[in-house]
PDB file of C-alpha atoms in Angstrom:
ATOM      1  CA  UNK A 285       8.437  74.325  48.498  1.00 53.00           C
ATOM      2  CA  UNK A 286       7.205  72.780  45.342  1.00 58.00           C
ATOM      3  CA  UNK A 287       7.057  68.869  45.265  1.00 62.00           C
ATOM      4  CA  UNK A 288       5.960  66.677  42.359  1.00 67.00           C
ATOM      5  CA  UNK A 289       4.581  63.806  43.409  1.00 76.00           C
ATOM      6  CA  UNK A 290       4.557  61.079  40.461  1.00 77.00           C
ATOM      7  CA  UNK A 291       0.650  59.198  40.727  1.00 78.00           C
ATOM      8  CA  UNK A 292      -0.081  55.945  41.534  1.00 82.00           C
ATOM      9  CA  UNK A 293      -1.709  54.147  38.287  1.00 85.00           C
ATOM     10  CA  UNK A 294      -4.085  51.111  38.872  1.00 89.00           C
ATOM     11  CA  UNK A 295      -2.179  48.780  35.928  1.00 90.00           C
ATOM     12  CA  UNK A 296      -5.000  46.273  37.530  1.00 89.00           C
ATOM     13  CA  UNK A 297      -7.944  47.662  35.437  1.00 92.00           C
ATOM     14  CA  UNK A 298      -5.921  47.096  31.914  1.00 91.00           C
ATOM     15  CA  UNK A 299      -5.448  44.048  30.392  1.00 93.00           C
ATOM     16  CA  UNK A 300      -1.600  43.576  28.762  1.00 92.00           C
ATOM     17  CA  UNK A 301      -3.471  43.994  25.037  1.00 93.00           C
ATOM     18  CA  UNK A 302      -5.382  47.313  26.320  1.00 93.00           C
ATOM     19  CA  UNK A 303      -2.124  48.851  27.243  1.00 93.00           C
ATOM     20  CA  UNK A 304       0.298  47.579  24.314  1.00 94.00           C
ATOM     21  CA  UNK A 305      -2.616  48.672  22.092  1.00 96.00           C
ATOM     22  CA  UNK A 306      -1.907  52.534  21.926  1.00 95.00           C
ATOM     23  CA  UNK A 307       1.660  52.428  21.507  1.00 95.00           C
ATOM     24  CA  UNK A 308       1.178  49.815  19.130  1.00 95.00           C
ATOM     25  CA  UNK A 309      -1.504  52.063  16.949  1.00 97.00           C
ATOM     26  CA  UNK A 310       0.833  55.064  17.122  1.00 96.00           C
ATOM     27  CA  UNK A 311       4.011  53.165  15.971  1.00 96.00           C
ATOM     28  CA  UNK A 312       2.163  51.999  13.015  1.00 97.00           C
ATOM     29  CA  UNK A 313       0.283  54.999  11.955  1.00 97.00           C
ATOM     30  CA  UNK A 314       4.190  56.444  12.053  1.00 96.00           C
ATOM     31  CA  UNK A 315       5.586  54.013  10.200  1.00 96.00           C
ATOM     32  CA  UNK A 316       2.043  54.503   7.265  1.00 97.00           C
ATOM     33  CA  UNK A 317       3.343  58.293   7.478  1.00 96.00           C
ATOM     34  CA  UNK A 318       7.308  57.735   6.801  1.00 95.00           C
ATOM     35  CA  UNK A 319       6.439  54.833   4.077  1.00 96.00           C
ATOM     36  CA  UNK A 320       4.030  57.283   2.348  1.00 95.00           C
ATOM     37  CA  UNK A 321       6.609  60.153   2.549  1.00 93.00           C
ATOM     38  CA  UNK A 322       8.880  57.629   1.029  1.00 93.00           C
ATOM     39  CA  UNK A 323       7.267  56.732  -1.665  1.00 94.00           C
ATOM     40  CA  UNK A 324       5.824  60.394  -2.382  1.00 92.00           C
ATOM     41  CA  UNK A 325       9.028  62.305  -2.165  1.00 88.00           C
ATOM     42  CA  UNK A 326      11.508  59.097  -2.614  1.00 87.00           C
ATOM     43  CA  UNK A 327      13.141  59.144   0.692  1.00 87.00           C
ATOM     44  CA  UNK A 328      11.460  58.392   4.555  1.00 89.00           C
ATOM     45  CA  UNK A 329      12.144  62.053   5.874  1.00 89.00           C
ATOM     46  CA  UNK A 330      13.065  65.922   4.598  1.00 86.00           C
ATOM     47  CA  UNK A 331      16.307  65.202   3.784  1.00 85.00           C
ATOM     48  CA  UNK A 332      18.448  68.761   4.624  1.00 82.00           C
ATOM     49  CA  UNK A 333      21.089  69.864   1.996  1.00 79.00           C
ATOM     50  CA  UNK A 334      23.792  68.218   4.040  1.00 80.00           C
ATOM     51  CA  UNK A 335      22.055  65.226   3.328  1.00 83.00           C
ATOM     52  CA  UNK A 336      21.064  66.044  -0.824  1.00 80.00           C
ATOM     53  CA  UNK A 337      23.822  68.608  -1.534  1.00 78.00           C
ATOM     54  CA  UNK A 338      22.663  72.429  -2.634  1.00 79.00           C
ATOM     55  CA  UNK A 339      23.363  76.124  -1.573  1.00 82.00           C
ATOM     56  CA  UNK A 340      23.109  77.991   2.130  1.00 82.00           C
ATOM     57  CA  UNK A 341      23.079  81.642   2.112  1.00 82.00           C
ATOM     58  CA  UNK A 342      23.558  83.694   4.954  1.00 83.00           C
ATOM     59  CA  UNK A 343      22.133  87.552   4.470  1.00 82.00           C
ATOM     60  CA  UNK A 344      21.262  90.479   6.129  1.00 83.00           C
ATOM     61  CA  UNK A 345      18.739  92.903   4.930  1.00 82.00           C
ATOM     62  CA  UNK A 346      17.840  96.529   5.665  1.00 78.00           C
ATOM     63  CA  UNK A 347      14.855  97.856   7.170  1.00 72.00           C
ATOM     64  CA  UNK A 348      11.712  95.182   7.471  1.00 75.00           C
ATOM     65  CA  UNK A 349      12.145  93.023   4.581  1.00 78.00           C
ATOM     66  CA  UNK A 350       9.694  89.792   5.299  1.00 79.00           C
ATOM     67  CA  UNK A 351      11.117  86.457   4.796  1.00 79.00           C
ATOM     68  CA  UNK A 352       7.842  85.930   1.811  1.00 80.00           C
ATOM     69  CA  UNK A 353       9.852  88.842   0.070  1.00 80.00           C
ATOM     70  CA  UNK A 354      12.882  86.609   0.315  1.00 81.00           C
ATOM     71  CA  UNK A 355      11.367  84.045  -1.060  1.00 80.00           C
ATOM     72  CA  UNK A 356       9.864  85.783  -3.895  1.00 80.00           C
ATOM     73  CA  UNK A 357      13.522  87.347  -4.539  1.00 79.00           C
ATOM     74  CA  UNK A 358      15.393  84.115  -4.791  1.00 75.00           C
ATOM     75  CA  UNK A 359      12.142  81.600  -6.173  1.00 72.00           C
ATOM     76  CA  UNK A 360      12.591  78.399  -7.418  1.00 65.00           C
ATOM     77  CA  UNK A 361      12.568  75.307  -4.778  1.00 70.00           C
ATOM     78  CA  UNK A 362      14.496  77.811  -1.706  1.00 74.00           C
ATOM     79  CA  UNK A 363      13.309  77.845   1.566  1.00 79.00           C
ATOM     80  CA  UNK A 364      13.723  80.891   3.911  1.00 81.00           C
ATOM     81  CA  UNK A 365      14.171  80.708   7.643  1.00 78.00           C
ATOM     82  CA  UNK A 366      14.778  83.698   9.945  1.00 76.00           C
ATOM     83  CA  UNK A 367      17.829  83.961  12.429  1.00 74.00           C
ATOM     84  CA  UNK A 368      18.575  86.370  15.467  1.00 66.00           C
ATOM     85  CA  UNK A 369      18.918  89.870  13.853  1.00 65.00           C
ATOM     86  CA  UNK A 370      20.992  92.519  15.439  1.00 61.00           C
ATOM     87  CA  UNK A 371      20.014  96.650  14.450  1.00 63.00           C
ATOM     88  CA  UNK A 372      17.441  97.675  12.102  1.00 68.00           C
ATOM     89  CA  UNK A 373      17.672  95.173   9.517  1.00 72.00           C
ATOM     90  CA  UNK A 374      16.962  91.215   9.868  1.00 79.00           C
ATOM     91  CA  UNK A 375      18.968  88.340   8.698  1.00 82.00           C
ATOM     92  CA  UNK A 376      17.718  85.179   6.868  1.00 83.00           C
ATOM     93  CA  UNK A 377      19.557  81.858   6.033  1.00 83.00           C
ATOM     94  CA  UNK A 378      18.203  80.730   2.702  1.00 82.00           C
ATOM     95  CA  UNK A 379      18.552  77.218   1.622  1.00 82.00           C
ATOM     96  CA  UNK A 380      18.485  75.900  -2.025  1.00 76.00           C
ATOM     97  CA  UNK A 381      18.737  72.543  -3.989  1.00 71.00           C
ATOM     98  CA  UNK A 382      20.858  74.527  -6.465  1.00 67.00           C
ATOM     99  CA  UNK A 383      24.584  73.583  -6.259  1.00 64.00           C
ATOM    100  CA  UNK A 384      25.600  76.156  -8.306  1.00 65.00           C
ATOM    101  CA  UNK A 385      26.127  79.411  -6.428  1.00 71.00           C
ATOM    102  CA  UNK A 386      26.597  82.015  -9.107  1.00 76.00           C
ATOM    103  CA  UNK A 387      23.038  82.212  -9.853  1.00 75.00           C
ATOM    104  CA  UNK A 388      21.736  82.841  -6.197  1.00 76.00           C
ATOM    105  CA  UNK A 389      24.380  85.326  -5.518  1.00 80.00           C
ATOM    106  CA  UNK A 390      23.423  87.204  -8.281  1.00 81.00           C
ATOM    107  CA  UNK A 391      20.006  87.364  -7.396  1.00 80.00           C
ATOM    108  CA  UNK A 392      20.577  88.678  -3.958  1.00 80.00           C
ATOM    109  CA  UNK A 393      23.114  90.806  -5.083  1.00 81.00           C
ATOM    110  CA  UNK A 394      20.430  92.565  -7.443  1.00 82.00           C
ATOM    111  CA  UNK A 395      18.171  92.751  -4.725  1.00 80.00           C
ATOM    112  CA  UNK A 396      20.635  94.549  -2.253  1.00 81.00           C
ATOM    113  CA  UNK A 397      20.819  92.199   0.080  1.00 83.00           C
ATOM    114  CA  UNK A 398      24.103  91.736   2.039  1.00 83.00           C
ATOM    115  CA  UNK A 399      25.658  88.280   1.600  1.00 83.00           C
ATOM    116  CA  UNK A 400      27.444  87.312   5.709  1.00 83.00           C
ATOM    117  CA  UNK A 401      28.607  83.485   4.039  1.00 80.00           C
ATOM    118  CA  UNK A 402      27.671  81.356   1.396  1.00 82.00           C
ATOM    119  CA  UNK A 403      28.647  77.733   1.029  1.00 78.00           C
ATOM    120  CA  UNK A 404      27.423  74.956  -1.187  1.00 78.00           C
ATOM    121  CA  UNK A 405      27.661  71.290  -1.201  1.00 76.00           C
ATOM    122  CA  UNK A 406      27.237  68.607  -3.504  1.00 76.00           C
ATOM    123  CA  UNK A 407      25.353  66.453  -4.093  1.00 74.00           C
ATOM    124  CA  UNK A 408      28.079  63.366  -3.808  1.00 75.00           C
ATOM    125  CA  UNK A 409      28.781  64.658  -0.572  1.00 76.00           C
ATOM    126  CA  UNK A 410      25.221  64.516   0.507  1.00 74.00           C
ATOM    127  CA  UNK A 411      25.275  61.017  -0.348  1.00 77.00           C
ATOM    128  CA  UNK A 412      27.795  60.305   1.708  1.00 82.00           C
ATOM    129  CA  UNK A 413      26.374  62.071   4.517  1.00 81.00           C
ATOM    130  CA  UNK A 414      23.415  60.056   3.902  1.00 82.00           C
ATOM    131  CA  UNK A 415      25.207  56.967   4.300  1.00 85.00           C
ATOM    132  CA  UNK A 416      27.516  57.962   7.400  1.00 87.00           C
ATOM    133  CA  UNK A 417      24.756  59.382   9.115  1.00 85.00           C
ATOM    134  CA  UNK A 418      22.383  55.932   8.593  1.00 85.00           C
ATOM    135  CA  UNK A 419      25.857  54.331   9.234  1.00 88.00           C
ATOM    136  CA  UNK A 420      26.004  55.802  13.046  1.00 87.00           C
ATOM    137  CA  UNK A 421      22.189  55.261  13.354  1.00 86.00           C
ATOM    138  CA  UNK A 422      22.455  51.595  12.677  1.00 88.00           C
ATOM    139  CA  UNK A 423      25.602  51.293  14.872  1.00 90.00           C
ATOM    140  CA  UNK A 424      24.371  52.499  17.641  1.00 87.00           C
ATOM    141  CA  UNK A 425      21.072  50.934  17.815  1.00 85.00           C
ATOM    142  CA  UNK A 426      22.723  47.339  17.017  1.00 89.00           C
ATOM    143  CA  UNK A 427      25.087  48.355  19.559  1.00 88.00           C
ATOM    144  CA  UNK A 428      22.581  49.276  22.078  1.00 86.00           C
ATOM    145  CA  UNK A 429      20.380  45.700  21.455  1.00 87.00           C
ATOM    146  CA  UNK A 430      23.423  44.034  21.465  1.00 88.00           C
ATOM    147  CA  UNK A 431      23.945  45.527  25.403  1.00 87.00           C
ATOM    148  CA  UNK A 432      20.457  45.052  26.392  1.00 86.00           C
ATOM    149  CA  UNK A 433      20.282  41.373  25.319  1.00 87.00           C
ATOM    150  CA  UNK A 434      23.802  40.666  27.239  1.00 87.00           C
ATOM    151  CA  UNK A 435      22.752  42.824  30.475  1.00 84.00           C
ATOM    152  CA  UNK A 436      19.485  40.887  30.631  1.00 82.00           C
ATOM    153  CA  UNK A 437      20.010  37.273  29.267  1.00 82.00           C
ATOM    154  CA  UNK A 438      16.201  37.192  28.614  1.00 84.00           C
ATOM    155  CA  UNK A 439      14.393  37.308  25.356  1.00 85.00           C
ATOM    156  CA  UNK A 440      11.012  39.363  26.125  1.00 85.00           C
ATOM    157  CA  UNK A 441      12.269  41.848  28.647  1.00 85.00           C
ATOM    158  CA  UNK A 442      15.220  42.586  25.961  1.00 88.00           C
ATOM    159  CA  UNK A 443      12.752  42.666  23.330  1.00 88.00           C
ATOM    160  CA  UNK A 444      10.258  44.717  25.485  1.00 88.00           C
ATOM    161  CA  UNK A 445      13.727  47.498  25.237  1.00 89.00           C
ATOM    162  CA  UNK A 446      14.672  47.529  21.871  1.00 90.00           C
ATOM    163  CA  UNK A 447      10.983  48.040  20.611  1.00 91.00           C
ATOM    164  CA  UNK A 448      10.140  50.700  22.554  1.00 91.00           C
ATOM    165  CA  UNK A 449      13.694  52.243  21.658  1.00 91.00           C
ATOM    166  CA  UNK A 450      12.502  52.020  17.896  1.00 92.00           C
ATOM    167  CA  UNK A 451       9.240  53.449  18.465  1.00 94.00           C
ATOM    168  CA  UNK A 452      11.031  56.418  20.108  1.00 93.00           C
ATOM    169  CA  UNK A 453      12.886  57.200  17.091  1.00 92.00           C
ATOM    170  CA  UNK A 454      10.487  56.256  14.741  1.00 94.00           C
ATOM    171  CA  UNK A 455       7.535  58.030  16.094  1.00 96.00           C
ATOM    172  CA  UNK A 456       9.430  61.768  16.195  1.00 95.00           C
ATOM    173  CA  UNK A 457      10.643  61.269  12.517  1.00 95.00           C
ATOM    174  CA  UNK A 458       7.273  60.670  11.168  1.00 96.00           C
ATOM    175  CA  UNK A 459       6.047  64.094  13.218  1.00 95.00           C
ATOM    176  CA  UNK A 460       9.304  65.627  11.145  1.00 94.00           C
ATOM    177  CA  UNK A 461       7.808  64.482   7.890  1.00 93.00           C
ATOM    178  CA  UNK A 462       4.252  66.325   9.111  1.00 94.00           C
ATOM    179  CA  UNK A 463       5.845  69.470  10.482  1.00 92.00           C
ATOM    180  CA  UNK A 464       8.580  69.892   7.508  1.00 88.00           C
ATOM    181  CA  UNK A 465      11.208  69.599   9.752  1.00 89.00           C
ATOM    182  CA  UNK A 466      14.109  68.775   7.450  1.00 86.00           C
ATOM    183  CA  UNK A 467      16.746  65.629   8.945  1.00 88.00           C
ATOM    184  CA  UNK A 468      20.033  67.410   9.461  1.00 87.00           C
ATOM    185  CA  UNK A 469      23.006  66.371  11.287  1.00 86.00           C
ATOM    186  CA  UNK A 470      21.444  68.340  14.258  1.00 89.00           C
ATOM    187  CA  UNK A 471      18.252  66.661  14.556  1.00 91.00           C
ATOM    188  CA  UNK A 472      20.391  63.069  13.542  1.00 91.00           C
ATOM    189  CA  UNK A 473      21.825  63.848  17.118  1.00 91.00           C
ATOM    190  CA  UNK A 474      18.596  64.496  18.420  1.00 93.00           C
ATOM    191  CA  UNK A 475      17.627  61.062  17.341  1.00 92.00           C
ATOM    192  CA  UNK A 476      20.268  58.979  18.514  1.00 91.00           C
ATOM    193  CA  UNK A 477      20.034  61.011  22.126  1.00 92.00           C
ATOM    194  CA  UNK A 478      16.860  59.563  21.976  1.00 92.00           C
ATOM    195  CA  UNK A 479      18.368  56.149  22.330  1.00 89.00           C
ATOM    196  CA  UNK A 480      20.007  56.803  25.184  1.00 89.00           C
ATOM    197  CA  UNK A 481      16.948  58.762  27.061  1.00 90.00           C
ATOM    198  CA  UNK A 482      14.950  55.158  25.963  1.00 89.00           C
ATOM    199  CA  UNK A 483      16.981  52.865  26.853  1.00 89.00           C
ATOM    200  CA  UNK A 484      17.803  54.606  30.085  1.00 90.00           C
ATOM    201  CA  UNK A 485      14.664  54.498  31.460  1.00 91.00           C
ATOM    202  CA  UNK A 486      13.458  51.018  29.849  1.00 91.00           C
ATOM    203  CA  UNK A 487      16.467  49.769  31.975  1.00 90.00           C
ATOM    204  CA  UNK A 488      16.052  51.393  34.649  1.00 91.00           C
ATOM    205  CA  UNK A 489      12.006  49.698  34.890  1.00 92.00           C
ATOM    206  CA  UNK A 490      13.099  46.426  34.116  1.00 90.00           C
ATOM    207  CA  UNK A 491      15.770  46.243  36.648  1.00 88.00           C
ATOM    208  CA  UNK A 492      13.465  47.283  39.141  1.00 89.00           C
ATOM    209  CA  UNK A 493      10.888  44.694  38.305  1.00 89.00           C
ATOM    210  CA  UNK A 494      13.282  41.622  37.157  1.00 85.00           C
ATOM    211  CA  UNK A 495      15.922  42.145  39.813  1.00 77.00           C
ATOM    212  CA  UNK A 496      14.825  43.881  43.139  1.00 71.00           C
ATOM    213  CA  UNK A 497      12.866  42.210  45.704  1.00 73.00           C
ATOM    214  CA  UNK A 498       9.009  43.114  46.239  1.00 77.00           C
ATOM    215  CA  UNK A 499       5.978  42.752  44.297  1.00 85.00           C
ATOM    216  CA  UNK A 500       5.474  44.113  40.781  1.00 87.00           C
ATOM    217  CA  UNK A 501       2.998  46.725  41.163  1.00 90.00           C
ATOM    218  CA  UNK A 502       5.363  47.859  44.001  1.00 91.00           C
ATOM    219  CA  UNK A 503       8.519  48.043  42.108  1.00 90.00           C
ATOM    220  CA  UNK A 504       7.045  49.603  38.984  1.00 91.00           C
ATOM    221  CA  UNK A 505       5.802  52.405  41.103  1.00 91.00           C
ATOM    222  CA  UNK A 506       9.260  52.823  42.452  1.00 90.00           C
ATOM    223  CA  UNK A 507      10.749  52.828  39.103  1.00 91.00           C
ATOM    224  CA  UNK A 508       8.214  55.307  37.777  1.00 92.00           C
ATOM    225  CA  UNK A 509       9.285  57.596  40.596  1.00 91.00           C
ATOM    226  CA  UNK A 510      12.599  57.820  39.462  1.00 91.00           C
ATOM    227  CA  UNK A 511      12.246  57.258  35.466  1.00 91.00           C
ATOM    228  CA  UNK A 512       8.608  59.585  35.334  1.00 93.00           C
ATOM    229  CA  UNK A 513      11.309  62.553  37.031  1.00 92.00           C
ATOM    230  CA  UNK A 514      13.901  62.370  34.945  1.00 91.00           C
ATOM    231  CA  UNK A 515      12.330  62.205  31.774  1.00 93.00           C
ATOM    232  CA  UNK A 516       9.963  64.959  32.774  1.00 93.00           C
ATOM    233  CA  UNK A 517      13.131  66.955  33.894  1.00 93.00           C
ATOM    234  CA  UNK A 518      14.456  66.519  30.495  1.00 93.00           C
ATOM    235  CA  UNK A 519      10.855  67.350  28.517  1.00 94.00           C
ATOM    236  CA  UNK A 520      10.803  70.453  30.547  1.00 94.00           C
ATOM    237  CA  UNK A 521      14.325  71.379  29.925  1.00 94.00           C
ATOM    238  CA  UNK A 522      14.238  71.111  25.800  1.00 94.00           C
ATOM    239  CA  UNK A 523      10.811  72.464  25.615  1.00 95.00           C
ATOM    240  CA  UNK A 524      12.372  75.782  27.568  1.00 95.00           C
ATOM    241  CA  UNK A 525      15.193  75.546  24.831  1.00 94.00           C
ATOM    242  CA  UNK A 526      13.183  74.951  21.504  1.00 93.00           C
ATOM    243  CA  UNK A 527      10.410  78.035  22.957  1.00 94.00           C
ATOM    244  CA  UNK A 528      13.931  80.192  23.568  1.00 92.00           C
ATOM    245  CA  UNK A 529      15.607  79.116  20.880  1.00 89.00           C
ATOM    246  CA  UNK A 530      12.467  79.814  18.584  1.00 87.00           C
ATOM    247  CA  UNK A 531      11.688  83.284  19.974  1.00 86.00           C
ATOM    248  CA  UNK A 532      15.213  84.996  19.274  1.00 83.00           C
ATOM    249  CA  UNK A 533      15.567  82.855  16.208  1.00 77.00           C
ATOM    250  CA  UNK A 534      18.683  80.699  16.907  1.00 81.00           C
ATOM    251  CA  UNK A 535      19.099  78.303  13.967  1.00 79.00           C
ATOM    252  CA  UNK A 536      18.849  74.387  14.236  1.00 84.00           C
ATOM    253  CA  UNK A 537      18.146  74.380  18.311  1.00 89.00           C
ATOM    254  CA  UNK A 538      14.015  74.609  18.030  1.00 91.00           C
ATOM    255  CA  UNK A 539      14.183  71.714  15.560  1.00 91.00           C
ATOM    256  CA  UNK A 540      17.016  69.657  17.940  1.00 93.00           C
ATOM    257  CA  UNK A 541      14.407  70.950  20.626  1.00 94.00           C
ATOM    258  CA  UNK A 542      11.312  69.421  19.077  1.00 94.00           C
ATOM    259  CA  UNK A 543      12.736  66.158  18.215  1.00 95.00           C
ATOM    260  CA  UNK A 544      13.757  65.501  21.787  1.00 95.00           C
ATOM    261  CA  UNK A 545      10.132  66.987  23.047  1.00 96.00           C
ATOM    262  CA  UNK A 546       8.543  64.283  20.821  1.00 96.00           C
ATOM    263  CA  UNK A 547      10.655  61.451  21.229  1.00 95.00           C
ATOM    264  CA  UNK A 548      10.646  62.199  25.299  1.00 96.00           C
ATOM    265  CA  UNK A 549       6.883  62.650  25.525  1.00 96.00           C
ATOM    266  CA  UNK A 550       6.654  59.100  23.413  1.00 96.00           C
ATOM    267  CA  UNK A 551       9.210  57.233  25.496  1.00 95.00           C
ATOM    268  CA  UNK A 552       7.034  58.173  28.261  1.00 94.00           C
ATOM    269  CA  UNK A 553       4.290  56.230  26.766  1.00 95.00           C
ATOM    270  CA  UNK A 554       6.241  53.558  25.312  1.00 95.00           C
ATOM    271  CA  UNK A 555       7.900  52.922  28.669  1.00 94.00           C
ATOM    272  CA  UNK A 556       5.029  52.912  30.810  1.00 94.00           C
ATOM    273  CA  UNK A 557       2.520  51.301  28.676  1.00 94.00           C
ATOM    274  CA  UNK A 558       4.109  48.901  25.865  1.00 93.00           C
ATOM    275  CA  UNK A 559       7.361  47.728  28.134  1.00 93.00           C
ATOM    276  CA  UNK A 560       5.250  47.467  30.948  1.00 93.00           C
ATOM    277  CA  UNK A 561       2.665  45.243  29.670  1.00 93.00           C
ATOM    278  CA  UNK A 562       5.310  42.960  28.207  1.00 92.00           C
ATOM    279  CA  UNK A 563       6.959  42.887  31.635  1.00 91.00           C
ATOM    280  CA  UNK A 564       3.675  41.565  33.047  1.00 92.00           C
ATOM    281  CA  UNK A 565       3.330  39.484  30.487  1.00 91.00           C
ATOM    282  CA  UNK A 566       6.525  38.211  30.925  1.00 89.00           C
ATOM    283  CA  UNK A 567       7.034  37.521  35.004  1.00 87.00           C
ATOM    284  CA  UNK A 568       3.049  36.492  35.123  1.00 81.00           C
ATOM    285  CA  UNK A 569       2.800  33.927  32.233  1.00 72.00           C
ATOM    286  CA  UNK A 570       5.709  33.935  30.125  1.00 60.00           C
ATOM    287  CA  UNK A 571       8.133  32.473  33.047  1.00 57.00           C
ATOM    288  CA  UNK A 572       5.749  30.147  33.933  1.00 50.00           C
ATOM    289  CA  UNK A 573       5.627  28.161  30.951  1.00 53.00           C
TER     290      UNK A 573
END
């Protein structure tokens, strides 16, 4: 029977700057990518139509029409994404900035394409979006500080949570920006799951270190046995659902997919290697002075 066995790291041979250093150089060439994409495009990520108002098209097409001829049909600013096709023909959800839908029916129309839904927003309403969405963000992140700092009582190790929390969000949003993965409310979920993947197992390291009996090395080992599992568990599990989702073309899940493959894969590195170095830092020198 299969049995992963989580490895023992040797924290002894890094210093606490050699191990906050990576996470630290990652979270700010993130943070150089969303303020560039911010002041290049006028907001910090690809804001979806929900969030900017336009036109969705839903449309099925006979015989092997590419999603390039799509495109080319519609033009302008559209983009064209594929979906899981059933028969001989294929079906495409095209998005556009537009918010008038006459003009984009009428082109698919003329180009014999068969229209399954078509729904516009505007752009008011993406601003609102905008602002509920940041709205829930902000909430739950003060709300989750706010329950770190009273569960702990201690500046650093609460600290050591919150900014390793940020950098888990932060990080997969600036990979967004690079991959053209647009910010809808599906990948907003993705992000604030992300909170409660971080926090879980930032909690779950510091409670083993500040609160159980036996030395530090020992109990970060244990706590890396359990937190190293589940996260890996999790990675595994959304990879398998972005890959699936992305080979029968199921809209939204391979982008909800990637966001928690990112963010996971970072929390592993924030949690292991920024937290714990400010936990050393903390219970070696900081309590001592």
């Amino acid at each position: 029977m299969f049995q992963f066995e989580i490895p023992e790291i040797d924290y002894t041979r890094y210093s606490n700057r050699q191990l906050a250093a990576v996470p630290l150089a990652v979270l700010a060439a993130a943070l150089l990518v969303i303020a560039g994409w911010w002041v290049l495009t006028g907001a910090p990520a690809n804001l979806g139509i929900v969030f900017t108002g336009g036109t969705e098209a839903h449309l099925a097409t006979s015989g092997d029409v590419t999603a390039g001829a799509v495109a080319e049909t519609v033009g302008g600013d559209a983009t064209v994404r594929g979906v899981q096709s059933t028969g001989d023909g294929r079906e495409y959800i095209v998005t556009s900035k537009l918010e008038e839908t006459g003009d984009l029916r009428d082109r698919l129309d003329d180009a014999g394409y068969e229209i399954l839904s078509l729904q516009s927003r505007s752009a008011s309403f993406g601003g609102s979006s905008q602002f509920t969405a940041l709205l829930g963000v902000i909430a739950a992140f003060v709300g989750m500080s706010v329950l770190v700092f009273a569960l702990f009582r201690t500046f650093v190790p609460s600290l050591a949570v919150v900014i390793s929390a940020f950098s888990d969000m932060v990080i997969p949003i600036a990979v967004m920006n690079l991959l053209g993965v647009d910010l809808s409310l599906g990948t907003v979920a993705a992000l604030l799951m992300l909170i409660g993947y971080s926090v879980d197992s930032d909690i779950l390291l510091n409670n083993h270190i500040l609160r159980r009996r036996g030395g530090f090395y020992e109990s970060t080992y244990r706590a890396m046995q359990t937190g190293v599992t589940m996260t890996l568990t999790s990675l595994a599990a959304m990879a398998v659902m972005a890959v699936t989702a992305w080979l029968f073309a199921i809209p939204l899940l391979p982008q909800i997919g990637l966001v928690l493959v990112v963010g996971l894969s970072v929390d592993l590195m924030n949690t292991y290697m920024l937290n714990l170095s400010l936990l050393r830092w903390y219970t070696h020198k900081g309590v001592a002075r």
